[in-house]
């Protein structure tokens, strides 16, 4: 009997951990993101405290998504520990498919369209 991985081969443990996209740190958000990735839906997040600039970025990104005909929900992350996990020190920031594509400024709709086209 292997408790906490003792007695298991390293390859067996790595196989178990790598069987999901979150690398073993499963939670509701990572599981939901895995489903979105499988279905091909873009993941778009605005990082910021909820201030005027962050809200303005969210509105502009929504307009850009509409122009591109993309039906994607935007998650607004306000928790500073989650924001810091992306390496962002200046908000508002835009994250598309897990990659920080803009930070420290409010993108205009046209700028957001260009970035979304490039990333997707």
Short mmCIF file of N, CA and C in Angstrom, two decimals:
data_model
loop_
_atom_site.label_atom_id
_atom_site.label_comp_id
_atom_site.label_asym_id
_atom_site.label_seq_id
_atom_site.Cartn_x
_atom_site.Cartn_y
_atom_site.Cartn_z
N UNK A 1 0.85 -1.19 0.00
CA UNK A 1 0.00 0.00 0.00
C UNK A 1 0.89 1.24 0.00
N UNK A 2 0.62 2.15 -0.91
CA UNK A 2 1.44 3.35 -1.03
C UNK A 2 0.67 4.55 -0.49
N UNK A 3 1.17 5.10 0.59
CA UNK A 3 0.53 6.26 1.19
C UNK A 3 1.36 7.49 0.83
N UNK A 4 0.71 8.53 0.33
CA UNK A 4 1.37 9.77 -0.06
C UNK A 4 2.48 9.54 -1.07
N UNK A 5 2.34 8.52 -1.88
CA UNK A 5 3.31 8.30 -2.93
C UNK A 5 4.49 7.45 -2.51
N UNK A 6 4.61 7.11 -1.20
CA UNK A 6 5.72 6.27 -0.78
C UNK A 6 5.52 4.88 -1.34
N UNK A 7 6.55 4.31 -1.90
CA UNK A 7 6.47 2.98 -2.47
C UNK A 7 6.07 2.98 -3.93
N UNK A 8 5.70 4.14 -4.46
CA UNK A 8 5.37 4.26 -5.88
C UNK A 8 6.60 4.73 -6.64
N UNK A 9 6.67 4.30 -7.86
CA UNK A 9 7.75 4.76 -8.71
C UNK A 9 7.49 6.20 -9.12
N UNK A 10 8.56 6.93 -9.35
CA UNK A 10 8.45 8.34 -9.72
C UNK A 10 7.61 8.52 -10.99
N UNK A 11 7.74 7.62 -11.97
CA UNK A 11 6.97 7.70 -13.21
C UNK A 11 5.48 7.57 -12.95
N UNK A 12 5.10 6.71 -12.00
CA UNK A 12 3.69 6.52 -11.67
C UNK A 12 3.10 7.79 -11.07
N UNK A 13 3.86 8.41 -10.18
CA UNK A 13 3.40 9.64 -9.54
C UNK A 13 3.26 10.75 -10.56
N UNK A 14 4.27 10.92 -11.43
CA UNK A 14 4.22 11.97 -12.45
C UNK A 14 3.06 11.75 -13.40
N UNK A 15 2.76 10.50 -13.72
CA UNK A 15 1.64 10.20 -14.62
C UNK A 15 0.32 10.62 -13.98
N UNK A 16 0.17 10.35 -12.68
CA UNK A 16 -1.05 10.73 -11.98
C UNK A 16 -1.20 12.24 -11.94
N UNK A 17 -0.11 12.94 -11.64
CA UNK A 17 -0.16 14.40 -11.54
C UNK A 17 -0.43 15.05 -12.88
N UNK A 18 0.21 14.52 -13.93
CA UNK A 18 0.08 15.16 -15.23
C UNK A 18 -1.17 14.75 -15.99
N UNK A 19 -2.04 13.95 -15.39
CA UNK A 19 -3.23 13.51 -16.09
C UNK A 19 -4.26 14.62 -16.25
N UNK A 20 -4.12 15.71 -15.52
CA UNK A 20 -5.02 16.83 -15.71
C UNK A 20 -4.21 18.08 -16.04
N UNK A 21 -4.86 19.08 -16.56
CA UNK A 21 -4.16 20.27 -17.04
C UNK A 21 -3.62 21.15 -15.93
N UNK A 22 -4.12 20.99 -14.72
CA UNK A 22 -3.68 21.87 -13.64
C UNK A 22 -2.45 21.33 -12.92
N UNK A 23 -1.93 20.18 -13.34
CA UNK A 23 -0.72 19.64 -12.74
C UNK A 23 -0.90 19.14 -11.32
N UNK A 24 -2.13 18.78 -10.97
CA UNK A 24 -2.38 18.23 -9.64
C UNK A 24 -2.99 19.22 -8.67
N UNK A 25 -3.15 20.46 -9.05
CA UNK A 25 -3.73 21.48 -8.18
C UNK A 25 -5.18 21.74 -8.59
N UNK A 26 -5.97 20.69 -8.64
CA UNK A 26 -7.35 20.81 -9.14
C UNK A 26 -8.22 21.62 -8.18
N UNK A 27 -8.97 22.51 -8.75
CA UNK A 27 -10.02 23.22 -8.04
C UNK A 27 -11.12 23.52 -9.06
N UNK A 28 -12.18 24.14 -8.62
CA UNK A 28 -13.32 24.39 -9.52
C UNK A 28 -12.92 25.26 -10.70
N UNK A 29 -12.10 26.29 -10.46
CA UNK A 29 -11.71 27.20 -11.55
C UNK A 29 -10.85 26.51 -12.59
N UNK A 30 -9.87 25.71 -12.13
CA UNK A 30 -8.99 25.04 -13.10
C UNK A 30 -9.74 23.98 -13.88
N UNK A 31 -10.69 23.31 -13.24
CA UNK A 31 -11.50 22.31 -13.94
C UNK A 31 -12.38 22.97 -14.99
N UNK A 32 -12.97 24.10 -14.64
CA UNK A 32 -13.81 24.84 -15.60
C UNK A 32 -12.97 25.32 -16.77
N UNK A 33 -11.75 25.80 -16.49
CA UNK A 33 -10.87 26.27 -17.55
C UNK A 33 -10.49 25.12 -18.48
N UNK A 34 -10.27 23.92 -17.93
CA UNK A 34 -9.92 22.77 -18.75
C UNK A 34 -11.05 22.45 -19.72
N UNK A 35 -12.29 22.53 -19.25
CA UNK A 35 -13.45 22.27 -20.11
C UNK A 35 -13.50 23.31 -21.22
N UNK A 36 -13.27 24.59 -20.89
CA UNK A 36 -13.28 25.66 -21.90
C UNK A 36 -12.19 25.43 -22.93
N UNK A 37 -11.00 25.00 -22.48
CA UNK A 37 -9.90 24.75 -23.41
C UNK A 37 -10.24 23.62 -24.37
N UNK A 38 -10.87 22.59 -23.85
CA UNK A 38 -11.25 21.45 -24.69
C UNK A 38 -12.29 21.87 -25.71
N UNK A 39 -13.23 22.69 -25.30
CA UNK A 39 -14.29 23.14 -26.21
C UNK A 39 -13.82 24.23 -27.15
N UNK A 40 -12.62 24.76 -26.96
CA UNK A 40 -12.06 25.77 -27.85
C UNK A 40 -12.50 27.19 -27.53
N UNK A 41 -13.09 27.40 -26.38
CA UNK A 41 -13.53 28.73 -26.00
C UNK A 41 -12.36 29.50 -25.41
N UNK A 42 -12.20 30.74 -25.83
CA UNK A 42 -11.10 31.57 -25.34
C UNK A 42 -11.34 31.94 -23.89
N UNK A 43 -10.28 32.02 -23.16
CA UNK A 43 -10.33 32.46 -21.77
C UNK A 43 -9.84 33.89 -21.74
N UNK A 44 -10.69 34.81 -21.31
CA UNK A 44 -10.33 36.22 -21.24
C UNK A 44 -10.55 36.71 -19.82
N UNK A 45 -9.51 37.32 -19.24
CA UNK A 45 -9.60 37.82 -17.88
C UNK A 45 -9.08 39.25 -17.82
N UNK A 46 -9.76 40.06 -17.03
CA UNK A 46 -9.29 41.40 -16.71
C UNK A 46 -8.81 41.34 -15.27
N UNK A 47 -7.60 41.78 -15.05
CA UNK A 47 -7.04 41.80 -13.71
C UNK A 47 -7.02 43.22 -13.19
N UNK A 48 -7.60 43.42 -12.02
CA UNK A 48 -7.61 44.76 -11.43
C UNK A 48 -8.54 44.83 -10.24
N UNK A 49 -8.41 45.89 -9.49
CA UNK A 49 -9.13 46.04 -8.23
C UNK A 49 -10.62 46.31 -8.38
N UNK A 50 -11.06 46.62 -9.57
CA UNK A 50 -12.46 47.00 -9.78
C UNK A 50 -12.62 48.50 -9.89
N UNK A 51 -11.52 49.19 -10.11
CA UNK A 51 -11.54 50.64 -10.24
C UNK A 51 -12.12 51.05 -11.60
N UNK A 52 -12.22 52.32 -11.83
CA UNK A 52 -12.77 52.85 -13.08
C UNK A 52 -12.00 52.37 -14.29
N UNK A 53 -10.68 52.38 -14.21
CA UNK A 53 -9.86 51.96 -15.36
C UNK A 53 -10.04 50.48 -15.66
N UNK A 54 -10.11 49.66 -14.63
CA UNK A 54 -10.30 48.22 -14.83
C UNK A 54 -11.66 47.94 -15.46
N UNK A 55 -12.67 48.63 -14.98
CA UNK A 55 -14.01 48.46 -15.54
C UNK A 55 -14.08 48.95 -16.98
N UNK A 56 -13.37 50.03 -17.28
CA UNK A 56 -13.34 50.55 -18.64
C UNK A 56 -12.66 49.55 -19.59
N UNK A 57 -11.58 48.92 -19.11
CA UNK A 57 -10.91 47.91 -19.93
C UNK A 57 -11.87 46.75 -20.20
N UNK A 58 -12.61 46.33 -19.20
CA UNK A 58 -13.56 45.23 -19.38
C UNK A 58 -14.61 45.57 -20.43
N UNK A 59 -15.14 46.78 -20.38
CA UNK A 59 -16.14 47.23 -21.35
C UNK A 59 -15.54 47.23 -22.76
N UNK A 60 -14.33 47.77 -22.91
CA UNK A 60 -13.69 47.83 -24.22
C UNK A 60 -13.38 46.45 -24.78
N UNK A 61 -12.97 45.53 -23.93
CA UNK A 61 -12.68 44.16 -24.38
C UNK A 61 -13.98 43.47 -24.79
N UNK A 62 -15.06 43.72 -24.05
CA UNK A 62 -16.37 43.16 -24.43
C UNK A 62 -16.78 43.64 -25.83
N UNK A 63 -16.60 44.92 -26.08
CA UNK A 63 -16.92 45.48 -27.40
C UNK A 63 -16.05 44.85 -28.48
N UNK A 64 -14.77 44.65 -28.17
CA UNK A 64 -13.85 44.04 -29.13
C UNK A 64 -14.27 42.60 -29.44
N UNK A 65 -14.66 41.86 -28.42
CA UNK A 65 -15.11 40.49 -28.62
C UNK A 65 -16.37 40.45 -29.48
N UNK A 66 -17.28 41.39 -29.24
CA UNK A 66 -18.50 41.47 -30.06
C UNK A 66 -18.16 41.76 -31.51
N UNK A 67 -17.23 42.68 -31.75
CA UNK A 67 -16.82 43.01 -33.12
C UNK A 67 -16.24 41.80 -33.83
N UNK A 68 -15.53 40.96 -33.07
CA UNK A 68 -14.91 39.77 -33.65
C UNK A 68 -15.86 38.58 -33.73
N UNK A 69 -17.06 38.76 -33.19
CA UNK A 69 -18.04 37.67 -33.20
C UNK A 69 -17.68 36.54 -32.25
N UNK A 70 -16.91 36.84 -31.24
CA UNK A 70 -16.51 35.83 -30.25
C UNK A 70 -17.44 35.90 -29.06
N UNK A 71 -18.02 34.75 -28.73
CA UNK A 71 -18.93 34.67 -27.60
C UNK A 71 -18.16 34.14 -26.39
N UNK A 72 -17.46 35.03 -25.73
CA UNK A 72 -16.61 34.66 -24.62
C UNK A 72 -16.95 35.50 -23.41
N UNK A 73 -17.04 34.86 -22.26
CA UNK A 73 -17.26 35.61 -21.04
C UNK A 73 -15.93 36.14 -20.54
N UNK A 74 -16.00 37.24 -19.85
CA UNK A 74 -14.80 37.87 -19.30
C UNK A 74 -14.84 37.71 -17.79
N UNK A 75 -13.79 37.12 -17.25
CA UNK A 75 -13.66 37.02 -15.80
C UNK A 75 -12.91 38.24 -15.31
N UNK A 76 -13.43 38.86 -14.26
CA UNK A 76 -12.75 40.02 -13.68
C UNK A 76 -12.15 39.57 -12.35
N UNK A 77 -10.84 39.48 -12.31
CA UNK A 77 -10.11 39.01 -11.14
C UNK A 77 -9.70 40.21 -10.30
N UNK A 78 -10.18 40.26 -9.05
CA UNK A 78 -9.86 41.39 -8.17
C UNK A 78 -8.97 40.98 -7.00
N UNK A 79 -8.76 39.69 -6.81
CA UNK A 79 -7.93 39.19 -5.71
C UNK A 79 -6.46 39.43 -6.04
N UNK A 80 -5.79 40.21 -5.19
CA UNK A 80 -4.41 40.61 -5.48
C UNK A 80 -3.44 39.43 -5.50
N UNK A 81 -3.72 38.38 -4.74
CA UNK A 81 -2.83 37.22 -4.77
C UNK A 81 -2.94 36.50 -6.12
N UNK A 82 -4.14 36.45 -6.68
CA UNK A 82 -4.31 35.85 -8.01
C UNK A 82 -3.68 36.73 -9.09
N UNK A 83 -3.80 38.03 -8.94
CA UNK A 83 -3.19 38.97 -9.89
C UNK A 83 -1.68 38.82 -9.86
N UNK A 84 -1.12 38.75 -8.67
CA UNK A 84 0.33 38.61 -8.52
C UNK A 84 0.82 37.28 -9.09
N UNK A 85 -0.02 36.26 -9.06
CA UNK A 85 0.35 34.95 -9.61
C UNK A 85 0.62 35.04 -11.11
N UNK A 86 0.02 36.02 -11.78
CA UNK A 86 0.27 36.25 -13.20
C UNK A 86 1.53 37.08 -13.42
N UNK A 87 2.13 37.57 -12.34
CA UNK A 87 3.33 38.40 -12.45
C UNK A 87 3.00 39.85 -12.77
N UNK A 88 1.76 40.23 -12.60
CA UNK A 88 1.31 41.59 -12.92
C UNK A 88 1.47 42.48 -11.70
N UNK A 89 2.16 43.59 -11.87
CA UNK A 89 2.34 44.55 -10.80
C UNK A 89 1.66 45.87 -11.10
N UNK A 90 1.16 46.02 -12.31
CA UNK A 90 0.50 47.25 -12.73
C UNK A 90 -0.82 46.90 -13.41
N UNK A 91 -1.91 47.36 -12.84
CA UNK A 91 -3.23 47.06 -13.40
C UNK A 91 -3.80 48.31 -14.03
N UNK A 92 -4.78 48.18 -14.90
CA UNK A 92 -5.47 46.95 -15.29
C UNK A 92 -4.61 46.11 -16.23
N UNK A 93 -4.91 44.82 -16.25
CA UNK A 93 -4.20 43.91 -17.14
C UNK A 93 -5.20 43.02 -17.85
N UNK A 94 -4.80 42.55 -19.02
CA UNK A 94 -5.63 41.66 -19.82
C UNK A 94 -4.90 40.35 -20.02
N UNK A 95 -5.59 39.25 -19.73
CA UNK A 95 -5.03 37.91 -19.88
C UNK A 95 -5.90 37.15 -20.87
N UNK A 96 -5.28 36.59 -21.90
CA UNK A 96 -6.01 35.80 -22.90
C UNK A 96 -5.37 34.42 -22.95
N UNK A 97 -6.18 33.40 -22.72
CA UNK A 97 -5.71 32.02 -22.71
C UNK A 97 -4.51 31.81 -21.79
N UNK A 98 -4.57 32.45 -20.62
CA UNK A 98 -3.53 32.26 -19.61
C UNK A 98 -2.28 33.10 -19.81
N UNK A 99 -2.23 33.92 -20.85
CA UNK A 99 -1.05 34.74 -21.13
C UNK A 99 -1.38 36.22 -20.96
N UNK A 100 -0.54 36.93 -20.21
CA UNK A 100 -0.73 38.37 -20.02
C UNK A 100 -0.38 39.05 -21.34
N UNK A 101 -1.35 39.75 -21.93
CA UNK A 101 -1.12 40.40 -23.22
C UNK A 101 -1.07 41.92 -23.11
N UNK A 102 -1.49 42.46 -21.97
CA UNK A 102 -1.44 43.90 -21.76
C UNK A 102 -1.52 44.18 -20.26
N UNK A 103 -0.80 45.21 -19.83
CA UNK A 103 -0.91 45.61 -18.43
C UNK A 103 -0.57 47.08 -18.29
N UNK A 104 -1.14 47.70 -17.26
CA UNK A 104 -0.80 49.08 -16.93
C UNK A 104 -1.52 50.15 -17.72
N UNK A 105 -2.45 49.74 -18.61
CA UNK A 105 -3.17 50.77 -19.36
C UNK A 105 -4.54 50.24 -19.79
N UNK A 106 -5.41 51.19 -20.10
CA UNK A 106 -6.73 50.84 -20.62
C UNK A 106 -6.62 50.77 -22.13
N UNK A 107 -6.85 49.60 -22.67
CA UNK A 107 -6.82 49.43 -24.13
C UNK A 107 -8.05 50.05 -24.76
N UNK A 108 -7.88 50.69 -25.89
CA UNK A 108 -9.01 51.14 -26.68
C UNK A 108 -9.60 49.91 -27.37
N UNK A 109 -10.81 50.02 -27.84
CA UNK A 109 -11.48 48.90 -28.49
C UNK A 109 -10.65 48.37 -29.66
N UNK A 110 -10.13 49.29 -30.48
CA UNK A 110 -9.35 48.89 -31.65
C UNK A 110 -8.07 48.14 -31.25
N UNK A 111 -7.43 48.60 -30.17
CA UNK A 111 -6.23 47.93 -29.68
C UNK A 111 -6.56 46.51 -29.19
N UNK A 112 -7.67 46.40 -28.48
CA UNK A 112 -8.10 45.09 -27.98
C UNK A 112 -8.42 44.15 -29.13
N UNK A 113 -9.04 44.66 -30.19
CA UNK A 113 -9.36 43.84 -31.37
C UNK A 113 -8.07 43.30 -31.96
N UNK A 114 -7.07 44.16 -32.14
CA UNK A 114 -5.79 43.73 -32.72
C UNK A 114 -5.12 42.66 -31.87
N UNK A 115 -5.13 42.84 -30.57
CA UNK A 115 -4.50 41.86 -29.67
C UNK A 115 -5.25 40.53 -29.73
N UNK A 116 -6.58 40.59 -29.68
CA UNK A 116 -7.37 39.34 -29.71
C UNK A 116 -7.20 38.60 -31.02
N UNK A 117 -7.13 39.35 -32.13
CA UNK A 117 -6.91 38.71 -33.43
C UNK A 117 -5.55 38.02 -33.46
N UNK A 118 -4.55 38.70 -32.92
CA UNK A 118 -3.20 38.16 -32.92
C UNK A 118 -3.09 36.90 -32.05
N UNK A 119 -3.71 36.94 -30.88
CA UNK A 119 -3.63 35.83 -29.95
C UNK A 119 -4.47 34.64 -30.41
N UNK A 120 -5.62 34.91 -30.98
CA UNK A 120 -6.52 33.83 -31.41
C UNK A 120 -6.35 33.62 -32.88
#
